[in-house]
CSV table of C-alpha atoms and ligand atoms in Angstrom, one decimal:
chain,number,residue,atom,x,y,z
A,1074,UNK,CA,10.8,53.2,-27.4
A,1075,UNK,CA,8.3,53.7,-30.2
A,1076,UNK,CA,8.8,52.3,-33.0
A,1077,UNK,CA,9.3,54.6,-36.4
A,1078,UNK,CA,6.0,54.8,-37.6
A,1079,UNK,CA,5.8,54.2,-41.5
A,1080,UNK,CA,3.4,56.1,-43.8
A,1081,UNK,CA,0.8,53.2,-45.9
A,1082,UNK,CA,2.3,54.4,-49.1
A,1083,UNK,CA,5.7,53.4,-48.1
A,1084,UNK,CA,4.5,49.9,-47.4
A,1085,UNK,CA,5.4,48.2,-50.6
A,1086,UNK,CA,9.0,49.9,-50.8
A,1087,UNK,CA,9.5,49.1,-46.8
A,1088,UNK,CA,8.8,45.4,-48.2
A,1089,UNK,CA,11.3,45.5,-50.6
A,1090,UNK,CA,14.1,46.7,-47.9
A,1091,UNK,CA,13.2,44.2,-46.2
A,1092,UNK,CA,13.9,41.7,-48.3
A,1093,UNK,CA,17.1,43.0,-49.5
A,1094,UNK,CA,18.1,42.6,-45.5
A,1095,UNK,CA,16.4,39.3,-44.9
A,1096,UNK,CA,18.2,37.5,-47.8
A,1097,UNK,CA,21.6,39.4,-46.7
A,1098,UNK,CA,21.7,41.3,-50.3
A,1099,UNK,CA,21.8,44.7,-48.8
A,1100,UNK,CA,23.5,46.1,-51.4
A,1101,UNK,CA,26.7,49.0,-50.6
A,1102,UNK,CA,25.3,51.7,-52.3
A,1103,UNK,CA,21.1,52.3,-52.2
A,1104,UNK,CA,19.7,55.1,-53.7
A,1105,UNK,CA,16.4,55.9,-52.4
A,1106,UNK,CA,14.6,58.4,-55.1
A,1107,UNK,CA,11.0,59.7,-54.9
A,1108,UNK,CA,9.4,63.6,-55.3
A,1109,UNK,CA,9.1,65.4,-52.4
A,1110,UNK,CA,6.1,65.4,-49.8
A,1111,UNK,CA,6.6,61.3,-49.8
A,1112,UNK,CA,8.1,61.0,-47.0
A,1113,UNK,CA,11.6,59.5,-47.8
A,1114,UNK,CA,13.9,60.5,-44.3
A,1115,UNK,CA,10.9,58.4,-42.7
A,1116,UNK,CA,11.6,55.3,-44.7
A,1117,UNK,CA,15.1,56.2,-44.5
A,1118,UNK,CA,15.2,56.5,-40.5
A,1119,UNK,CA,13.1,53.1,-40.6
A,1120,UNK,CA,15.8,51.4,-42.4
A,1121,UNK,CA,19.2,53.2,-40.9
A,1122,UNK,CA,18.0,51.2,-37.6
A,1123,UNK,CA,17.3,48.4,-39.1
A,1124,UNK,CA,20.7,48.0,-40.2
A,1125,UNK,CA,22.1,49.2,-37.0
A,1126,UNK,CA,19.5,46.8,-34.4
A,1127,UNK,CA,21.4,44.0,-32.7
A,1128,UNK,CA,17.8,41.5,-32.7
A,1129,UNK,CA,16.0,42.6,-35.5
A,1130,UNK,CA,12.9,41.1,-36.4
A,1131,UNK,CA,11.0,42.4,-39.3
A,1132,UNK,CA,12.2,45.6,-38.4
A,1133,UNK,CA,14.4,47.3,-35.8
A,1134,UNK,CA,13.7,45.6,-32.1
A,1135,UNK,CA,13.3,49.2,-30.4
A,1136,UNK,CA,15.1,47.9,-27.1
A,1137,UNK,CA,18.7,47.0,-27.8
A,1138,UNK,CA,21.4,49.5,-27.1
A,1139,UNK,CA,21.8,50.2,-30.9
A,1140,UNK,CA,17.9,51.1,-31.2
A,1141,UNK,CA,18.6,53.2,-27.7
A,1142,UNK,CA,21.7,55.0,-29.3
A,1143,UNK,CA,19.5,55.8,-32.5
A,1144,UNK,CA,17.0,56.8,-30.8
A,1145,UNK,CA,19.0,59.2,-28.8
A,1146,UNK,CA,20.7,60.4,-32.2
A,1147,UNK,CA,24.4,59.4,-30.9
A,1148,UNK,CA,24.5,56.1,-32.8
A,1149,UNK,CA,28.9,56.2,-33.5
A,1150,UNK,CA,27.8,53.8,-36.9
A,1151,UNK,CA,25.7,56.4,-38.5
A,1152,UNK,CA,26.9,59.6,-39.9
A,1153,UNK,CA,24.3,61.5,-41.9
A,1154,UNK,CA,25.1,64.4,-44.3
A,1155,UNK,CA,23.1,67.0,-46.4
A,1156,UNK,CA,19.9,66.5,-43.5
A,1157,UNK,CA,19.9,70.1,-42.5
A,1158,UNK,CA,19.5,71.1,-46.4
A,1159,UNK,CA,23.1,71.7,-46.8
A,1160,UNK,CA,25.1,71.3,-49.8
A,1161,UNK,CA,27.4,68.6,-49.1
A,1162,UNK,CA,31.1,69.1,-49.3
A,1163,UNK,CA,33.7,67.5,-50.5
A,1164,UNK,CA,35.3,67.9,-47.6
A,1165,UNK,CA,33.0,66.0,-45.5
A,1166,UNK,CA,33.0,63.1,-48.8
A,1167,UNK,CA,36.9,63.2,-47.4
A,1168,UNK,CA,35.8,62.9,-44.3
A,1169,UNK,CA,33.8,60.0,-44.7
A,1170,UNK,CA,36.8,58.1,-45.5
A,1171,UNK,CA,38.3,58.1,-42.0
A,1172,UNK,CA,34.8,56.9,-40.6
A,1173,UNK,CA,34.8,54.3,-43.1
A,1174,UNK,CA,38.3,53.0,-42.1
A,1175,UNK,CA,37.3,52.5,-38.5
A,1176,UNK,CA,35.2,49.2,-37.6
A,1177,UNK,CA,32.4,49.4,-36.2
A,1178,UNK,CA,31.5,50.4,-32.5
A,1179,UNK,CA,28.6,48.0,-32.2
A,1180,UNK,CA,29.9,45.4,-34.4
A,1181,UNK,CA,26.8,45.6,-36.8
A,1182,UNK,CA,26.7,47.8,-39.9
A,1183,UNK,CA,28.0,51.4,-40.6
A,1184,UNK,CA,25.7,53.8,-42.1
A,1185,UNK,CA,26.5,56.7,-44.1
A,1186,UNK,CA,23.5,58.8,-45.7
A,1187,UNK,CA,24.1,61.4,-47.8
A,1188,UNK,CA,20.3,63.6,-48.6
A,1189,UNK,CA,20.4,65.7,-51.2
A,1190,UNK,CA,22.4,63.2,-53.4
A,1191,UNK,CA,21.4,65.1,-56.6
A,1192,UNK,CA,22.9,68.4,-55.2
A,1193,UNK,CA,26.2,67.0,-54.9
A,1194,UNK,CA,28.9,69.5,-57.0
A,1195,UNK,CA,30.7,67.6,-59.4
A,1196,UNK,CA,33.9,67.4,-57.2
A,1197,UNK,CA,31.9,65.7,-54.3
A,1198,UNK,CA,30.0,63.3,-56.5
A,1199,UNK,CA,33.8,62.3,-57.7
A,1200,UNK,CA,35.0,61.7,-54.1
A,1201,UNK,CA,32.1,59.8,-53.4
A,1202,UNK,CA,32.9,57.1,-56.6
A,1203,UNK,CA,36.4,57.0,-55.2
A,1204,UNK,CA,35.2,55.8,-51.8
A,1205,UNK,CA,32.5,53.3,-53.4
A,1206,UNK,CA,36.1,52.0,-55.2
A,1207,UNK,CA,37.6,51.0,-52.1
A,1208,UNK,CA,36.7,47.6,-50.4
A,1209,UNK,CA,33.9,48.9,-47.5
A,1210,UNK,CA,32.9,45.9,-45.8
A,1211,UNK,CA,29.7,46.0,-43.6
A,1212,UNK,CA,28.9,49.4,-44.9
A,1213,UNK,CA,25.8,50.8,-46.6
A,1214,UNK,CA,25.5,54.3,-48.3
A,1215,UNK,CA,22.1,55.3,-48.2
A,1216,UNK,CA,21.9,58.2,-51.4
A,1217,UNK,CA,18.6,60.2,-51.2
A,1218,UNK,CA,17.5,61.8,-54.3
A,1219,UNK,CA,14.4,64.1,-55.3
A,1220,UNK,CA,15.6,63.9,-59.3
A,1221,UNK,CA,18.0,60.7,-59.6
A,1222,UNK,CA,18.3,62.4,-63.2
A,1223,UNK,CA,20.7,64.9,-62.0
A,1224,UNK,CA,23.5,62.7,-60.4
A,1225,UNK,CA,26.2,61.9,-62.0
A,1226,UNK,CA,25.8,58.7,-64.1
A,1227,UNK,CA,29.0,56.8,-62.8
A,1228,UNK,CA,27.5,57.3,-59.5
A,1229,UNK,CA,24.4,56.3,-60.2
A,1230,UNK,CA,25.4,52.8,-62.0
A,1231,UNK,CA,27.2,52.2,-58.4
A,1232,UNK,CA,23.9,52.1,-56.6
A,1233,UNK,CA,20.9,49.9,-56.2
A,1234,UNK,CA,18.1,52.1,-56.9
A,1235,UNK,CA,14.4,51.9,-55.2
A,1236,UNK,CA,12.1,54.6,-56.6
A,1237,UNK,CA,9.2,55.2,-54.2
A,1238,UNK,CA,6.1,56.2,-56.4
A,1239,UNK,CA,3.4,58.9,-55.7
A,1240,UNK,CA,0.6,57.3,-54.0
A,1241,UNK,CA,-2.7,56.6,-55.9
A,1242,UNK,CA,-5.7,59.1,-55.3
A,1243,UNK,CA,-7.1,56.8,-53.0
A,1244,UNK,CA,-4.5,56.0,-50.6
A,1245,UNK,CA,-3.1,59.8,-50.4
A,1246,UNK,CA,-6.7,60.7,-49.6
A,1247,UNK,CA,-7.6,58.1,-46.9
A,1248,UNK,CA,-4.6,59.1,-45.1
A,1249,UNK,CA,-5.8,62.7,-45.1
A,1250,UNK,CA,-9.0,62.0,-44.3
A,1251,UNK,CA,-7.9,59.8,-41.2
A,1252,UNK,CA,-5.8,63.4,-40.5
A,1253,UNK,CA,-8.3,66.1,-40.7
A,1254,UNK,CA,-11.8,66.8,-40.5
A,1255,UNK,CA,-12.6,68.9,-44.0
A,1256,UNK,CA,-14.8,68.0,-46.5
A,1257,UNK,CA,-13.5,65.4,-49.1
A,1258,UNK,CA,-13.3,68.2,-51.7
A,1259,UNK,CA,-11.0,70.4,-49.8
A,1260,UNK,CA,-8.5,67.7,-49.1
A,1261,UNK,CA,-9.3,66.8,-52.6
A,1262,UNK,CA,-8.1,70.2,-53.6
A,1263,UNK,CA,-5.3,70.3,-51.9
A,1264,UNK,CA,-3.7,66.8,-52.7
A,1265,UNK,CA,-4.6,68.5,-56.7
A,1266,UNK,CA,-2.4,71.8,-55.5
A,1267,UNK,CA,0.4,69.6,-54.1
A,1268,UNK,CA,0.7,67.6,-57.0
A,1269,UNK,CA,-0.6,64.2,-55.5
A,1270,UNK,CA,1.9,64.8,-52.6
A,1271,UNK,CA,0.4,63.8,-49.4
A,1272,UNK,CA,2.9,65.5,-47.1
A,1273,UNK,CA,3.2,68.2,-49.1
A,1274,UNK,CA,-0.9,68.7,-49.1
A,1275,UNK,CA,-0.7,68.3,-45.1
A,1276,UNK,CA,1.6,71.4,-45.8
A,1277,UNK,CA,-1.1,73.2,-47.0
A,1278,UNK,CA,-4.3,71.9,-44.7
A,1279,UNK,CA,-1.6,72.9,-41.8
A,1280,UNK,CA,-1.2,76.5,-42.9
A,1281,UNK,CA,-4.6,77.4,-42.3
A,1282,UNK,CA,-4.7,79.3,-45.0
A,1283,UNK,CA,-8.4,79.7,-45.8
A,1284,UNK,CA,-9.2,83.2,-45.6
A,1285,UNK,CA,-6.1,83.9,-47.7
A,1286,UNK,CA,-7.3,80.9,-50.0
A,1287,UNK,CA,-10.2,82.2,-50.6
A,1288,UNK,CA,-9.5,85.8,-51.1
A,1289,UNK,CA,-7.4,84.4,-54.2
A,1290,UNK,CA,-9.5,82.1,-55.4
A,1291,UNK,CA,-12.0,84.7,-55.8
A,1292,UNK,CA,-9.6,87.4,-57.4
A,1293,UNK,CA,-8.5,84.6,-60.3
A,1294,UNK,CA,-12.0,83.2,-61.2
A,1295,UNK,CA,-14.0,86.9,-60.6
A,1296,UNK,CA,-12.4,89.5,-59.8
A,1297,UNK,CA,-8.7,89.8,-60.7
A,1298,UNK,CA,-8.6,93.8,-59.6
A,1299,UNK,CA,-9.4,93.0,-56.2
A,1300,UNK,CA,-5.8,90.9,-55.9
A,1301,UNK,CA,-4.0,94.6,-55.4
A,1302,UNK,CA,-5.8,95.7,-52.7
A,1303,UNK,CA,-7.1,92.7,-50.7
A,1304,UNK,CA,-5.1,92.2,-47.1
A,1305,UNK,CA,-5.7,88.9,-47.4
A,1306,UNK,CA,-3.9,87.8,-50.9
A,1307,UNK,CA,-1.2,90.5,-49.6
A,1308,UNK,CA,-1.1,88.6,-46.3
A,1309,UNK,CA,-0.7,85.0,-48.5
A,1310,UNK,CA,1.8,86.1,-51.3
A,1311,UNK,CA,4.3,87.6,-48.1
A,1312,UNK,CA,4.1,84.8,-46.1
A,1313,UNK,CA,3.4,81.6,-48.6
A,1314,UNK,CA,4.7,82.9,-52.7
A,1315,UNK,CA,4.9,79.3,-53.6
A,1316,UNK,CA,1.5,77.9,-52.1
A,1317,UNK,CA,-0.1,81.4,-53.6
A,1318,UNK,CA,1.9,80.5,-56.7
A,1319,UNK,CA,0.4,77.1,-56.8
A,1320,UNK,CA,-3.4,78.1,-56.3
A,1321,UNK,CA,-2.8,80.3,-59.4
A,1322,UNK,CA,-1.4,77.4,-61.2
A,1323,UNK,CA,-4.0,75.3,-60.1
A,1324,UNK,CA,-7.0,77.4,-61.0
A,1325,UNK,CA,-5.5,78.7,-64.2
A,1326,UNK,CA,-5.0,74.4,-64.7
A,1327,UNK,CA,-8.5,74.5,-63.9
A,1328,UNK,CA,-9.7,76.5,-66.9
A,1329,UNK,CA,-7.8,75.0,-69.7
A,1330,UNK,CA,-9.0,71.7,-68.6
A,1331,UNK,CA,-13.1,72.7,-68.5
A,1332,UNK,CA,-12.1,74.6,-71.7
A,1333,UNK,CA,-11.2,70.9,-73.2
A,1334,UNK,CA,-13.6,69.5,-71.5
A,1335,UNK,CA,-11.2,67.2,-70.0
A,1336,UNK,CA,-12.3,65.3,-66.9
A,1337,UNK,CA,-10.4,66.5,-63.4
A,1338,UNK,CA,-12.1,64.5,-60.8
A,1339,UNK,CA,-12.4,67.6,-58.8
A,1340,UNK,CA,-16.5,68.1,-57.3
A,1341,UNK,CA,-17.0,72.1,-58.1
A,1342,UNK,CA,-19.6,74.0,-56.6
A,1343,UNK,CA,-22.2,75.5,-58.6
A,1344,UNK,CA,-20.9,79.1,-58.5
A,1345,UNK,CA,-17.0,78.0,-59.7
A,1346,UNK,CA,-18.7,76.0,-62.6
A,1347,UNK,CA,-20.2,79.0,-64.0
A,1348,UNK,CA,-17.1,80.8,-63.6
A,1349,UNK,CA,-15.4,78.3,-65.2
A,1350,UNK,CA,-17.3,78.5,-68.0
A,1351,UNK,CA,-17.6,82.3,-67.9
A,1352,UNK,CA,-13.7,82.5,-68.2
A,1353,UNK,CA,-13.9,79.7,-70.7
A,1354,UNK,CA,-16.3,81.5,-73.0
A,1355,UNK,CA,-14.6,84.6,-73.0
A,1356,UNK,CA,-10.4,84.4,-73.6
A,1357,UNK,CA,-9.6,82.7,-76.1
A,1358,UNK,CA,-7.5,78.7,-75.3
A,1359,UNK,CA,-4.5,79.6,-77.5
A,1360,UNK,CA,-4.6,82.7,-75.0
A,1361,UNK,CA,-5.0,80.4,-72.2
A,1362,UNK,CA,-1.6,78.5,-72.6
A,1363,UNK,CA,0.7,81.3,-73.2
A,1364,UNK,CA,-0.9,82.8,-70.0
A,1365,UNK,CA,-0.2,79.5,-68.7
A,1366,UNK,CA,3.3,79.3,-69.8
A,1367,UNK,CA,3.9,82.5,-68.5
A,1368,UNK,CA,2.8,81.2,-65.1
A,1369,UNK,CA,4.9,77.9,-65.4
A,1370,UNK,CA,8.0,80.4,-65.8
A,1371,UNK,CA,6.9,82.1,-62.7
A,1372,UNK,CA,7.1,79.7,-61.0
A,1373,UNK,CA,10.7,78.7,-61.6
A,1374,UNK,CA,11.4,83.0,-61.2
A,1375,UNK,CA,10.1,82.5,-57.8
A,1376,UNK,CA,13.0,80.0,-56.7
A,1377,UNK,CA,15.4,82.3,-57.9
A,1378,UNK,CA,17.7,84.4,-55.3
A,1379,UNK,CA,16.3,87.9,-54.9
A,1380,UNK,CA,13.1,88.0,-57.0
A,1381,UNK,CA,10.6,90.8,-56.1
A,1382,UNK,CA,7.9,88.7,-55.2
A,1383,UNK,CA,5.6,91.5,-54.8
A,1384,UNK,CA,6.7,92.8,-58.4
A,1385,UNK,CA,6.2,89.0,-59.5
A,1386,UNK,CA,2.7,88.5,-58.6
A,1387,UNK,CA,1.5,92.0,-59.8
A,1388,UNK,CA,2.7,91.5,-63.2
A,1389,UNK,CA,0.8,88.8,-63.7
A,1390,UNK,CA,-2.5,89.6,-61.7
A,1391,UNK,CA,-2.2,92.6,-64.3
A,1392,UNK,CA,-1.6,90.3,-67.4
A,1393,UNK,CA,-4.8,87.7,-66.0
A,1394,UNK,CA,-6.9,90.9,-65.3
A,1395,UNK,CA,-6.0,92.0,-69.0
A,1396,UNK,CA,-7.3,88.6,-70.2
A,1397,UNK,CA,-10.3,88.3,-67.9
A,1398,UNK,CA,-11.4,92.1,-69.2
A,1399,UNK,CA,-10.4,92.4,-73.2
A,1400,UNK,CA,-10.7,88.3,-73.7
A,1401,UNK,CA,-7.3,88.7,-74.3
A,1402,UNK,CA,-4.3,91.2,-75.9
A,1403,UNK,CA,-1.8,89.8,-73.9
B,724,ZN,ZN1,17.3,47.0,-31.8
């Protein structure tokens, strides 16, 4: 059986775990935070069958019947909830309480995870304290979290919490590099549009997306009339809003930072340099950021149940041409 394969940048927080389960201080409740794209349910996984191996040694032995059981997802000391990107219930927190009550099967550690531990309702995030009340002997509740800020703070103060940081430049794009072929500058490029997110930028290298890329690239820094009738930006804002959404963001990022002449550790190509400065001589930076804030509450419109992405996008491709053309009226 393989073992789980760890990404580099989850080294130093694997470490930590580690320790917590070498010196016996696992703590009851652990609440694993970090943005998405870092690659938390693999760190998670990696620990769950640590807990649960009969003849651990710096990690889970791969070969004892608790490792098979995991590995065959039918381990009767694990119970996961909120994977499949469900809200959780409270009826499952109920639930929880009769799988707490038995022992254990394999007379190691029970598991509970619970993802999406920031989207718990209020109700559920109360069951949950009540459970962490009660005495739970060898248990460990594993609470994932994208934004630790939105739990409830009683439930928070319950847990041990490990924060896994984005990954400097460097590491993210090493990885990617030992992924993919591009250039340095794409990956670059995309790491920028996925916010320093490695998984997240393997999101986008895995798309394939070029042709679309480009056709919007193109329609933001030259030609913003040519987003209405090109198949390809069409074809992008259908199938990916958010990554089209993001190369907007990015490139619109782009311009307020050569129009500060801030430094963006991004190699451009001759041609987008004079762009840049094209777009930077002509609309005005006060006109810039509201077109920018405009964008950032795009963005959030996106995410919203029902918006007319189609509508979306036009709107502003119309305000950006506006800007590109008149300098600005917007
Ligand atoms: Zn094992």
């Amino acid at each position: 059986m393989a073992a789980i394969h760890l990404y580099p940048w989850l080294e130093s927080t694997w470490q930590r775990l580690l320790q917590l389960y070498n010196s016996q201080r696992v703590p009851h409740a652990l609440l694993i935070s970090g943005a998405k794209g870092l690659g938390k349910a693999n760190l998670i996984h990696a620990f769950e069958k640590l807990l649960l191996c009969q003849a651990p040694a710096e990690g889970a032995c791969g070969t004892c019947r608790s490792c098979y059981l995991f590995e065959q997802n039918h381990h009767p000391d694990l119970r996961r909830l909120g994977e499949d990107a469900k809200t959780i219930g409270i009826d499952e927190i109920r639930e929880l309480t009769h799988f707490l009550d038995q022992t254990s099967h394999q007379q190691g550690y029970k598991v509970v995870t619970l993802f999406q531990g920031d989207q718990l309702s209020h109700g559920s995030a109360n069951a949950l304290l009540k459970t962490l009340e009660e005495p739970l002997g060898k248990t460990v509740l594993l609470l994932v979290a994208e934004q630790p800020q939105n739990m409830l703070a009683t439930l928070k103060s319950r847990c041990t919490h490990v924060h896994i940081v984005l990954p400097p430049l460097p590491v993210s794009l090493a990885w990617l590099q030992s992924n993919y072929s591009e250039n340095d500058k794409y990956l670059q490029q995309c790491l920028a549009l996925a916010a320093g997110s490695p998984l997240r930028a393997r999101e986008f290298l895995d798309a394939d997306t070029g042709n679309w890329r480009s056709a919007l690239t193109k329609a933001i820094l030259i030609e913003p009339k040519s987003a209405f009738d090109s198949e390809d930006i069409q074809q992008f804002i259908a199938n990916q809003p958010r990554e089209a959404l993001y190369l907007f963001y990015y490139w619109v990022a782009e311009v307020t930072r050569f129009a500060l002449q801030a430094s963006t550790g991004y190699l451009y190509t001759g041609s987008e340099v004079k762009h840049l400065e094209h777009l930077v001589r002509k609309i005005p930076l006060k006109k810039i950021f509201t077109f920018f804030e405009y964008l950032t509450e795009s963005i959030k419109t996106l995410s919203l149940p029902g918006t007319n992405k189609q509508l979306l996008f036009e709107t502003l491709f119309y305000r950006w041409e506006l800007l590109c053309s008149e300098g600005g009226s917007v």
